[in-house]
Amino acid sequence: MIRGVHHIGMNVRDMDRMVRFYREAFGFEPVDEGFSWADEPVMDLIVDVPGSASKGVMMRSGTCFIELFQYSAPEPESTRPLRPNDRGYTHFCVDVTDIESDIEHLKKCGMSFNDREFVDVGHVKTLYGYDPEGNVIEVQQVVATDTGMRLEDLTPAV
C-alpha cells in the first residue's frame, strides 16, 4: 500500500551552502549525521549510476523530508538546472501562511524570484523562485477554504 510521498531528492553542488539554505529558509533540520559512499557496487545498483560517489543528508521539516546529494563521481552530463518546462522532476512546493512576508524571508535566505511578484489566482497565491543553485521552488498560500488543498485540513496518515 502506498501511504504517501516520503521525500524529495535533490542534487546540489555545495552541500554546506544548501543545508544552511534549507535550514534557514524552510526550517529543515538534518535527521542524522549524513552519509557518503564511493566504490560501493550496491550503491551503484541502488542509484543506477555505475562508478558513483556521493555524500548526502536527509532533512526534515514537519512531515516533509528532502534528501540532498552532492555527487563527486561521475561527472554530470549537464550542470544547468532544470526549468519548469523541462522533463523530469522540476520543483517542489512549500505551503506558507503569509506569502508576502514569507517571500521576503526567503529572499534574505538567498532565494531569487527574477523581480517578479506572486500571482493571486483566487484560491491560491503562488510564485516560482530559485534556491541558490537554481533549483525551482514554488511558494504558495492557499487562501480558499473549500478547495481541499489546505494542509491544515488534512488528517495525518497513521
mmCIF file of C-alpha atoms in Angstrom:
data_model
loop_
_atom_site.group_PDB
_atom_site.id
_atom_site.type_symbol
_atom_site.label_atom_id
_atom_site.label_comp_id
_atom_site.label_asym_id
_atom_site.label_seq_id
_atom_site.Cartn_x
_atom_site.Cartn_y
_atom_site.Cartn_z
ATOM 1 C CA MET A 1 0.000 0.000 0.000
ATOM 2 C CA ILE A 2 1.325 3.413 -0.917
ATOM 3 C CA ARG A 3 0.982 5.660 2.125
ATOM 4 C CA GLY A 4 2.238 8.907 0.623
ATOM 5 C CA VAL A 5 5.324 10.729 -0.536
ATOM 6 C CA HIS A 6 8.274 10.260 1.846
ATOM 7 C CA HIS A 7 10.930 12.627 0.489
ATOM 8 C CA ILE A 8 12.145 14.661 -2.438
ATOM 9 C CA GLY A 9 15.715 14.032 -3.612
ATOM 10 C CA MET A 10 17.830 16.840 -4.981
ATOM 11 C CA ASN A 11 21.387 17.025 -6.335
ATOM 12 C CA VAL A 12 23.426 20.006 -5.161
ATOM 13 C CA ARG A 13 26.895 21.382 -5.894
ATOM 14 C CA ASP A 14 27.660 22.823 -2.437
ATOM 15 C CA MET A 15 26.256 20.710 0.415
ATOM 16 C CA ASP A 16 27.110 23.097 3.246
ATOM 17 C CA ARG A 17 25.505 26.075 1.481
ATOM 18 C CA MET A 18 22.368 24.140 0.603
ATOM 19 C CA VAL A 19 21.918 22.605 4.078
ATOM 20 C CA ARG A 20 22.237 26.113 5.521
ATOM 21 C CA PHE A 21 19.744 27.485 2.958
ATOM 22 C CA TYR A 22 17.073 24.824 3.568
ATOM 23 C CA ARG A 23 17.551 25.152 7.341
ATOM 24 C CA GLU A 24 17.251 28.961 7.359
ATOM 25 C CA ALA A 25 14.633 29.305 4.627
ATOM 26 C CA PHE A 26 12.235 26.483 5.473
ATOM 27 C CA GLY A 27 13.209 25.113 8.875
ATOM 28 C CA PHE A 28 14.563 21.777 7.607
ATOM 29 C CA GLU A 29 16.877 20.034 10.072
ATOM 30 C CA PRO A 30 19.176 17.086 9.368
ATOM 31 C CA VAL A 31 17.784 13.844 10.799
ATOM 32 C CA ASP A 32 21.264 12.316 11.244
ATOM 33 C CA GLU A 33 24.951 12.948 10.569
ATOM 34 C CA GLY A 34 24.585 12.308 6.834
ATOM 35 C CA PHE A 35 26.102 9.596 4.681
ATOM 36 C CA SER A 36 28.591 9.030 1.899
ATOM 37 C CA TRP A 37 29.810 6.327 -0.449
ATOM 38 C CA ALA A 38 32.405 5.617 -3.114
ATOM 39 C CA ASP A 39 33.388 2.379 -4.848
ATOM 40 C CA GLU A 40 30.347 0.561 -3.454
ATOM 41 C CA PRO A 41 28.680 -1.656 -6.094
ATOM 42 C CA VAL A 42 25.473 -1.960 -4.045
ATOM 43 C CA MET A 43 25.053 1.847 -4.076
ATOM 44 C CA ASP A 44 25.767 1.944 -7.815
ATOM 45 C CA LEU A 45 22.978 -0.618 -8.192
ATOM 46 C CA ILE A 46 20.535 1.338 -5.992
ATOM 47 C CA VAL A 47 21.055 4.689 -7.732
ATOM 48 C CA ASP A 48 21.620 3.092 -11.172
ATOM 49 C CA VAL A 49 24.834 5.076 -11.702
ATOM 50 C CA PRO A 50 27.990 2.972 -12.266
ATOM 51 C CA GLY A 51 31.083 4.375 -10.544
ATOM 52 C CA SER A 52 29.072 6.701 -8.322
ATOM 53 C CA ALA A 53 30.422 8.563 -5.309
ATOM 54 C CA SER A 54 28.370 10.941 -3.233
ATOM 55 C CA LYS A 55 27.684 12.406 0.137
ATOM 56 C CA GLY A 56 24.205 13.208 1.308
ATOM 57 C CA VAL A 57 21.917 14.229 4.103
ATOM 58 C CA MET A 58 18.253 13.613 4.881
ATOM 59 C CA MET A 59 16.465 16.664 6.286
ATOM 60 C CA ARG A 60 13.007 17.052 7.808
ATOM 61 C CA SER A 61 10.556 19.887 8.317
ATOM 62 C CA GLY A 62 7.237 18.818 9.820
ATOM 63 C CA THR A 63 6.099 15.779 7.842
ATOM 64 C CA CYS A 64 8.197 16.616 4.765
ATOM 65 C CA PHE A 65 11.653 15.187 4.077
ATOM 66 C CA ILE A 66 14.217 16.261 1.482
ATOM 67 C CA GLU A 67 17.355 14.292 0.675
ATOM 68 C CA LEU A 68 20.304 16.282 -0.636
ATOM 69 C CA PHE A 69 23.089 14.593 -2.629
ATOM 70 C CA GLN A 70 26.445 16.019 -3.666
ATOM 71 C CA TYR A 71 27.971 13.635 -6.207
ATOM 72 C CA SER A 72 31.713 13.645 -6.787
ATOM 73 C CA ALA A 73 31.531 10.935 -9.499
ATOM 74 C CA PRO A 74 30.738 10.523 -12.268
ATOM 75 C CA GLU A 75 30.681 13.967 -13.862
ATOM 76 C CA PRO A 76 27.117 15.096 -14.695
ATOM 77 C CA GLU A 77 26.038 15.320 -18.323
ATOM 78 C CA SER A 78 24.699 18.819 -17.677
ATOM 79 C CA THR A 79 25.202 21.315 -14.882
ATOM 80 C CA ARG A 80 22.296 23.506 -15.978
ATOM 81 C CA PRO A 81 19.353 23.481 -13.525
ATOM 82 C CA LEU A 82 16.037 22.216 -14.865
ATOM 83 C CA ARG A 83 13.373 24.764 -15.759
ATOM 84 C CA PRO A 84 9.657 24.253 -15.020
ATOM 85 C CA ASN A 85 9.034 23.153 -18.651
ATOM 86 C CA ASP A 86 11.943 20.632 -18.813
ATOM 87 C CA ARG A 87 11.399 16.885 -18.491
ATOM 88 C CA GLY A 88 11.913 15.307 -15.101
ATOM 89 C CA TYR A 89 11.359 16.494 -11.564
ATOM 90 C CA THR A 90 11.396 20.244 -11.805
ATOM 91 C CA HIS A 91 10.246 21.681 -8.497
ATOM 92 C CA PHE A 92 8.772 21.187 -5.092
ATOM 93 C CA CYS A 93 6.217 23.409 -3.448
ATOM 94 C CA VAL A 94 6.163 24.844 0.054
ATOM 95 C CA ASP A 95 2.905 25.962 1.624
ATOM 96 C CA VAL A 96 3.066 29.265 3.514
ATOM 97 C CA THR A 97 0.687 31.276 5.676
ATOM 98 C CA ASP A 98 1.705 34.841 4.658
ATOM 99 C CA ILE A 99 3.183 34.851 1.167
ATOM 100 C CA GLU A 100 4.282 38.498 1.237
ATOM 101 C CA SER A 101 6.416 38.223 4.373
ATOM 102 C CA ASP A 102 7.496 34.649 3.630
ATOM 103 C CA ILE A 103 8.878 35.665 0.210
ATOM 104 C CA GLU A 104 10.850 38.471 1.870
ATOM 105 C CA HIS A 105 12.267 35.947 4.360
ATOM 106 C CA LEU A 106 13.216 33.576 1.522
ATOM 107 C CA LYS A 107 14.957 36.388 -0.375
ATOM 108 C CA LYS A 108 17.061 37.137 2.717
ATOM 109 C CA CYS A 109 17.998 33.436 2.823
ATOM 110 C CA GLY A 110 19.241 33.525 -0.792
ATOM 111 C CA MET A 111 16.202 32.696 -2.928
ATOM 112 C CA SER A 112 15.598 34.730 -6.085
ATOM 113 C CA PHE A 113 12.349 35.444 -7.909
ATOM 114 C CA ASN A 114 13.574 37.295 -11.029
ATOM 115 C CA ASP A 115 11.989 40.567 -9.860
ATOM 116 C CA ARG A 116 8.514 39.076 -10.013
ATOM 117 C CA GLU A 117 5.659 39.290 -7.507
ATOM 118 C CA PHE A 118 3.348 36.435 -6.532
ATOM 119 C CA VAL A 119 0.212 35.830 -8.584
ATOM 120 C CA ASP A 120 -3.191 35.740 -6.886
ATOM 121 C CA VAL A 121 -5.395 33.347 -8.861
ATOM 122 C CA GLY A 122 -8.270 33.476 -6.375
ATOM 123 C CA HIS A 123 -7.992 30.244 -4.428
ATOM 124 C CA VAL A 124 -4.196 30.370 -4.169
ATOM 125 C CA LYS A 125 -1.385 32.919 -4.259
ATOM 126 C CA THR A 126 1.724 31.454 -5.883
ATOM 127 C CA LEU A 127 5.177 32.212 -7.260
ATOM 128 C CA TYR A 128 8.048 30.092 -8.549
ATOM 129 C CA GLY A 129 11.530 31.044 -7.349
ATOM 130 C CA TYR A 130 15.043 29.630 -7.291
ATOM 131 C CA ASP A 131 17.278 28.383 -4.483
ATOM 132 C CA PRO A 132 20.954 29.459 -4.515
ATOM 133 C CA GLU A 133 21.830 26.700 -7.019
ATOM 134 C CA GLY A 134 18.917 27.396 -9.362
ATOM 135 C CA ASN A 135 16.554 24.608 -8.255
ATOM 136 C CA VAL A 136 12.927 25.639 -8.695
ATOM 137 C CA ILE A 137 10.766 26.040 -5.584
ATOM 138 C CA GLU A 138 7.116 27.042 -5.719
ATOM 139 C CA VAL A 139 5.870 29.171 -2.832
ATOM 140 C CA GLN A 140 2.096 29.032 -2.357
ATOM 141 C CA GLN A 141 -0.529 30.257 0.049
ATOM 142 C CA VAL A 142 -3.886 28.519 -0.256
ATOM 143 C CA VAL A 143 -6.466 31.173 0.600
ATOM 144 C CA ALA A 144 -9.750 29.453 -0.249
ATOM 145 C CA THR A 145 -11.093 27.171 2.461
ATOM 146 C CA ASP A 146 -13.181 24.944 0.197
ATOM 147 C CA THR A 147 -10.539 23.584 -2.197
ATOM 148 C CA GLY A 148 -9.321 20.506 -0.306
ATOM 149 C CA MET A 149 -5.773 21.829 -0.808
ATOM 150 C CA ARG A 150 -5.175 23.357 2.638
ATOM 151 C CA LEU A 151 -2.627 21.393 4.618
ATOM 152 C CA GLU A 152 -4.292 22.309 7.890
ATOM 153 C CA ASP A 153 -7.428 20.489 6.714
ATOM 154 C CA LEU A 154 -5.624 17.187 6.084
ATOM 155 C CA THR A 155 -5.725 14.332 8.537
ATOM 156 C CA PRO A 156 -2.201 12.947 9.050
ATOM 157 C CA ALA A 157 -1.646 9.362 7.896
ATOM 158 C CA VAL A 158 -1.084 6.852 10.684
#
